[in-house]
Amino acid sequence: MTGSTPVLSLANIHKAFDGVIAIEDFSLDLYPGEIVALVGDNGAGKSTLIKMISGVYSPTSGTVRLEGDEVSFADASSARSRGIEVVYQDLALADQQPVYMNMFLGRELTKPPFGLLDKERMRQETQALVDELDVRIPSASSTIRDLSGGQRQGIAIARATHWASKLILLDEPTAALGVAETARVEELVARLRARNLAILIISHSLDQVFRLSDRICVLRRGQQIGIRKTVETNKNEIVSMITGVHAPA
Amino acid sequence: MTLAYQKLKSFDLQQGVIYIGFLAIFLFFALTLHDDGFLTSRNLTNIVLQTAPATIMAIGLVFALSAGEIDLSFGSVVAVSALSAAVVMQHFPMPVGILAGLGAGLAIGAFNGALVAYGRLPSFLVTLATMGLFAGIARTMTDLRSIPVLNENFTGLFGSGKLLSVPSLVIWTAIAVGIGHIVYRNTRLGAHVLAVGDNARAAQVSGIKVARVRLYVLTLCGGCAGLAGLLYAGRLQAAKYTLGESDLMTVIAAVIVGGTALNGGKGSVIGALLGSLLMGMLNNGLILMGLDVSDQMIVRGLIILLAVAVSLRDTSR
């Protein structure tokens, strides 16, 4: 990885809400094609960090660089236009609409001369994408609410993949899923590596973190405890970093 | 066979009930009222003419409900816009009157919409309040007096006129339904309306301007009610504060029976047209059957209740 420019580079990020410190001196470089897990207890600052990267909050101080350029996102739309996509915990899908309209939600394709929706092209592109990513749904025209939880998660991730050119943020992607569906979603996330996207994943499941990630970044009460390469650490170390309690040797 | 099964499975009762109900009631009246002239082309045309204002209001309401909002004020808007047009045309040429009528509707709609979108107030309460407010204003505008509309261009354009032997009210209905249907089904605005009503947060994080969509749909409701007011004034050759007073239930019933979800995210302009025609047909058939007004109200209420029950049955699964 040395030698390539980080997709996203966070340096000395501070965030305070009305003087209460939420994130203190956080630095992290994300490289294309790698999956970094962000772990920590509730209230450790994971969501705040995600919201700063996705443009919902702006840091109190510190710099955010996107492929080397310093950036400051005014809102989530501007982060999105720079190639950063978020898969929210609630998935942000419109349940009564077909899959293809969700895939293009807010970015619908139109055709000349009257600027009417190009439903056929949206449907085809959606079908091609879900086939390519092996998200198994009956069809691109299926209504979201007729799909299972795993299929919905697959759609949300496929949508992010379609639009992200640089980075995908995944917030607890399998929290609501069963075992088999979790495995399928993990396979899907792992396949995104090959698309040269950087992926930052929040997860409470350490098993999942160890299965998926290349590196693990630990937060505790707004402080960055450390970053470990997944192959060079173990659960005990990560747990003690999360909790601050050293496991008996 | 699998395709047929899939089609059967995807048949949506809520969307489909209108077609069945429409046919059933049509056949019922056609058979029972055959000798009373239900099937004559004059009677059938009459139904379309009478329902034209309600159909146009229904189109606006399809957009509002689909976006998760509601408009209860459109009946009062009808009166204000008809009176505005009539009063203005006493002193100014017809185009100014038309602008006054439509402008009044759009302005009230935008007022509702701004309170909902930017004042963050629930549309049910905002339009409940403005329904009363503008009903009152309609009464004071002319001290309860009826204003005659004598401009023949106006009454031709919005009432009794014909183009190539097609009545103007039919043309207005066709134009409104056509445009409404295309905007609803085939434009980004239509898609955004559905997205906002389906999941406002998802729409928001997808970059859709949720507040603007809410403003638009309520403004559209006002505009549709404004046009409906012009049609009433044209057909009756007069404007009065009572215009539109009794349309609230009819229009809401037409829209719901037509397959539009009360809680947003789903609807149909064509369904609303059929729903509106269904209400007109009921009205017409019950009169031909010789029911007196109180019996008509009871029967109509029961039929609407039944239709609404069927069309809303499966939304809460």
Coordinates of C-alpha atoms in Angstrom, one line a residue, chain A:
Chain A
M1 CA 0.0 0.0 0.0
T2 CA 2.9 2.3 0.5
G3 CA 3.4 4.5 -2.5
S4 CA -0.3 4.9 -3.4
T5 CA -2.1 8.1 -2.4
P6 CA -4.7 7.6 0.3
V7 CA -8.3 8.0 -1.0
L8 CA -9.2 9.7 2.2
S9 CA -6.9 11.2 4.7
L10 CA -8.0 12.5 8.1
A11 CA -5.4 14.4 10.1
N12 CA -5.8 15.6 13.7
I13 CA -9.6 15.8 13.5
H14 CA -11.3 17.4 16.5
K15 CA -15.0 17.7 17.0
A16 CA -16.7 19.3 19.9
F17 CA -20.4 20.0 20.4
D18 CA -21.0 23.0 22.6
G19 CA -17.6 22.5 24.2
V20 CA -18.1 18.8 24.8
I21 CA -15.4 16.9 23.0
A22 CA -16.8 14.1 20.8
I23 CA -13.7 13.3 18.8
E24 CA -10.1 14.1 19.8
D25 CA -7.1 14.1 17.5
F26 CA -8.2 11.5 15.1
S27 CA -6.0 10.6 12.1
L28 CA -6.6 7.9 9.5
D29 CA -5.6 7.2 5.9
L30 CA -7.8 5.0 3.8
Y31 CA -6.4 3.4 0.7
P32 CA -8.2 2.1 -2.4
G33 CA -9.1 -1.5 -2.2
E34 CA -8.9 -1.9 1.5
I35 CA -11.5 -2.4 4.2
V36 CA -11.0 -0.7 7.5
A37 CA -13.2 -1.5 10.4
L38 CA -14.1 1.2 13.0
V39 CA -14.8 -0.3 16.3
G40 CA -15.6 1.0 19.8
D41 CA -18.3 0.9 22.4
N42 CA -21.6 2.9 22.1
G43 CA -20.8 6.6 22.4
A44 CA -17.1 6.1 21.4
G45 CA -17.6 8.6 18.5
K46 CA -18.0 6.2 15.6
S47 CA -21.1 7.8 14.2
T48 CA -19.8 11.3 14.7
L49 CA -16.8 10.4 12.7
I50 CA -18.9 8.8 9.9
K51 CA -21.0 12.0 9.8
M52 CA -17.9 14.1 9.4
I53 CA -16.7 12.1 6.5
S54 CA -20.1 12.1 4.8
G55 CA -20.5 15.8 5.2
V56 CA -23.3 15.9 7.8
Y57 CA -21.0 17.5 10.4
S58 CA -17.8 19.5 9.8
P59 CA -14.8 19.0 12.1
T60 CA -14.1 21.7 14.7
S61 CA -10.4 21.5 13.6
G62 CA -8.2 19.2 11.6
T63 CA -7.9 18.5 7.9
V64 CA -9.8 16.1 5.6
R65 CA -8.1 15.3 2.3
L66 CA -9.6 13.5 -0.6
E67 CA -7.0 12.1 -2.9
G68 CA -4.6 14.7 -1.7
D69 CA -6.9 17.7 -2.0
E70 CA -8.1 19.4 1.2
V71 CA -11.9 19.3 1.3
S72 CA -14.6 20.7 3.4
F73 CA -18.1 19.4 2.7
A74 CA -21.0 21.8 3.2
D75 CA -23.5 18.9 3.4
A76 CA -24.1 15.3 2.5
S77 CA -24.8 16.1 -1.1
S78 CA -21.4 17.7 -1.7
A79 CA -19.7 14.7 -0.2
R80 CA -21.7 12.4 -2.4
S81 CA -20.8 14.4 -5.5
R82 CA -17.2 13.8 -4.6
G83 CA -17.7 10.0 -4.7
I84 CA -18.4 9.3 -1.0
E85 CA -21.4 7.1 -0.4
V86 CA -23.0 6.0 2.9
V87 CA -25.0 2.9 3.6
Y88 CA -27.1 3.9 6.6
Q89 CA -28.2 1.6 9.3
D90 CA -31.9 2.1 8.3
L91 CA -30.8 1.6 4.6
A92 CA -32.7 4.7 3.4
L93 CA -34.8 2.8 0.9
A94 CA -38.3 3.8 -0.2
D95 CA -40.2 0.6 0.5
Q96 CA -43.1 1.0 -1.9
Q97 CA -41.0 1.8 -4.9
P98 CA -39.3 -0.6 -7.3
V99 CA -35.6 -1.6 -6.8
Y100 CA -34.5 0.4 -9.9
M101 CA -36.1 3.6 -8.6
N102 CA -34.3 3.2 -5.3
M103 CA -31.0 2.6 -7.1
F104 CA -31.5 6.0 -8.8
L105 CA -33.2 7.8 -5.9
G106 CA -32.6 11.5 -6.3
R107 CA -30.5 10.9 -9.3
E108 CA -33.1 9.5 -11.8
L109 CA -32.1 9.1 -15.4
T110 CA -34.1 11.0 -18.0
K111 CA -34.2 10.9 -21.8
P112 CA -34.6 13.6 -24.4
P113 CA -36.6 15.4 -25.7
F114 CA -39.0 16.0 -22.8
G115 CA -36.7 15.0 -19.9
L116 CA -39.0 12.1 -19.0
L117 CA -37.8 9.3 -16.8
D118 CA -35.8 6.7 -18.6
K119 CA -37.2 3.8 -16.7
E120 CA -36.0 1.1 -19.1
R121 CA -32.4 2.3 -18.8
M122 CA -32.6 2.5 -15.0
R123 CA -34.1 -1.0 -14.9
Q124 CA -31.4 -2.4 -17.2
E125 CA -28.5 -0.8 -15.4
T126 CA -29.9 -1.9 -12.0
Q127 CA -30.3 -5.5 -13.3
A128 CA -26.7 -5.5 -14.6
L129 CA -25.4 -4.2 -11.3
V130 CA -27.3 -6.6 -9.1
D131 CA -26.2 -9.5 -11.4
E132 CA -22.6 -8.4 -11.3
L133 CA -22.6 -8.1 -7.5
D134 CA -24.6 -11.3 -7.2
V135 CA -27.4 -9.7 -5.2
R136 CA -30.1 -12.2 -5.7
I137 CA -33.5 -10.5 -6.1
P138 CA -36.4 -11.6 -8.3
S139 CA -36.0 -8.6 -10.6
A140 CA -34.9 -5.0 -10.8
S141 CA -38.7 -4.2 -10.9
S142 CA -39.4 -5.9 -7.6
T143 CA -40.8 -3.7 -4.9
I144 CA -38.5 -3.2 -1.9
R145 CA -41.0 -4.3 0.6
D146 CA -41.4 -7.7 -1.0
L147 CA -37.7 -8.4 -0.4
S148 CA -35.9 -9.9 2.6
G149 CA -33.7 -8.0 5.0
G150 CA -30.6 -9.4 3.4
Q151 CA -31.8 -8.5 -0.1
R152 CA -32.6 -5.0 1.0
Q153 CA -29.2 -4.6 2.5
G154 CA -27.8 -5.9 -0.7
I155 CA -29.7 -3.2 -2.7
A156 CA -28.5 -0.5 -0.3
I157 CA -24.9 -1.6 -0.8
A158 CA -25.3 -2.0 -4.5
R159 CA -26.6 1.5 -4.7
A160 CA -23.6 2.9 -2.8
T161 CA -21.3 0.9 -5.1
H162 CA -22.9 2.2 -8.2
W163 CA -22.4 5.8 -7.2
A164 CA -19.3 5.8 -5.1
S165 CA -16.1 6.4 -7.0
K166 CA -13.9 6.6 -3.9
L167 CA -15.3 5.6 -0.6
I168 CA -18.2 3.7 0.9
L169 CA -19.1 4.1 4.6
L170 CA -21.1 1.1 6.0
D171 CA -22.9 1.6 9.3
E172 CA -23.6 -1.7 10.9
P173 CA -24.5 -3.5 7.7
T174 CA -25.6 -6.7 9.2
A175 CA -27.0 -5.7 12.6
A176 CA -30.6 -6.8 11.6
L177 CA -29.7 -9.9 9.6
G178 CA -29.7 -13.6 10.2
V179 CA -26.7 -15.9 9.9
A180 CA -27.0 -16.9 6.3
E181 CA -27.9 -13.4 5.1
T182 CA -25.0 -11.9 7.1
A183 CA -22.7 -14.2 5.2
R184 CA -24.0 -13.1 1.9
V185 CA -23.7 -9.4 2.7
E186 CA -20.1 -10.1 3.9
E187 CA -19.3 -11.8 0.7
L188 CA -20.7 -8.7 -1.1
V189 CA -18.6 -6.3 0.9
A190 CA -15.5 -8.4 0.4
R191 CA -16.1 -8.3 -3.4
L192 CA -16.1 -4.5 -3.4
R193 CA -12.3 -4.6 -2.7
A194 CA -11.8 -5.6 -6.3
R195 CA -13.5 -2.4 -7.4
N196 CA -10.7 -0.4 -5.9
L197 CA -13.0 1.4 -3.5
A198 CA -12.0 2.2 0.1
I199 CA -14.5 0.9 2.6
L200 CA -14.9 2.0 6.2
I201 CA -17.2 -0.3 8.1
I202 CA -18.7 0.2 11.6
S203 CA -19.5 -3.1 13.2
H204 CA -20.2 -4.4 16.7
S205 CA -19.4 -8.0 15.7
L206 CA -15.7 -8.6 16.2
D207 CA -16.0 -11.9 14.3
Q208 CA -17.2 -10.0 11.3
V209 CA -14.5 -7.4 11.7
F210 CA -11.9 -10.1 11.7
R211 CA -13.4 -11.9 8.7
L212 CA -13.7 -8.8 6.6
S213 CA -11.2 -6.1 7.4
D214 CA -7.6 -5.3 6.5
R215 CA -7.1 -2.9 9.3
I216 CA -9.0 -2.2 12.6
C217 CA -9.2 1.3 14.1
V218 CA -10.3 1.5 17.7
L219 CA -12.1 4.4 19.3
R220 CA -12.8 4.9 23.0
R221 CA -14.7 7.9 24.4
G222 CA -13.7 10.0 21.4
Q223 CA -10.0 9.0 21.5
Q224 CA -8.2 7.1 18.9
I225 CA -6.7 4.2 20.8
G226 CA -4.9 2.7 17.9
I227 CA -4.9 1.1 14.4
R228 CA -3.9 -2.6 13.9
K229 CA -3.4 -4.7 10.8
T230 CA -6.0 -7.4 11.2
V231 CA -3.5 -10.2 10.5
E232 CA -1.2 -8.9 13.2
T233 CA -3.7 -8.7 16.0
N234 CA -6.2 -10.8 17.8
K235 CA -9.6 -10.4 19.5
N236 CA -8.1 -10.1 23.0
E237 CA -6.0 -7.2 22.0
I238 CA -8.9 -5.4 20.2
V239 CA -11.3 -6.1 23.2
S240 CA -8.8 -4.6 25.6
M241 CA -8.3 -1.6 23.4
I242 CA -12.1 -1.1 23.2
T243 CA -12.7 -1.5 26.9
G244 CA -9.5 -0.1 28.3
V245 CA -9.2 -3.2 30.5
H246 CA -6.2 -5.4 29.9
A247 CA -7.2 -9.0 29.5
P248 CA -5.3 -11.4 31.8
A249 CA -2.5 -12.9 29.9

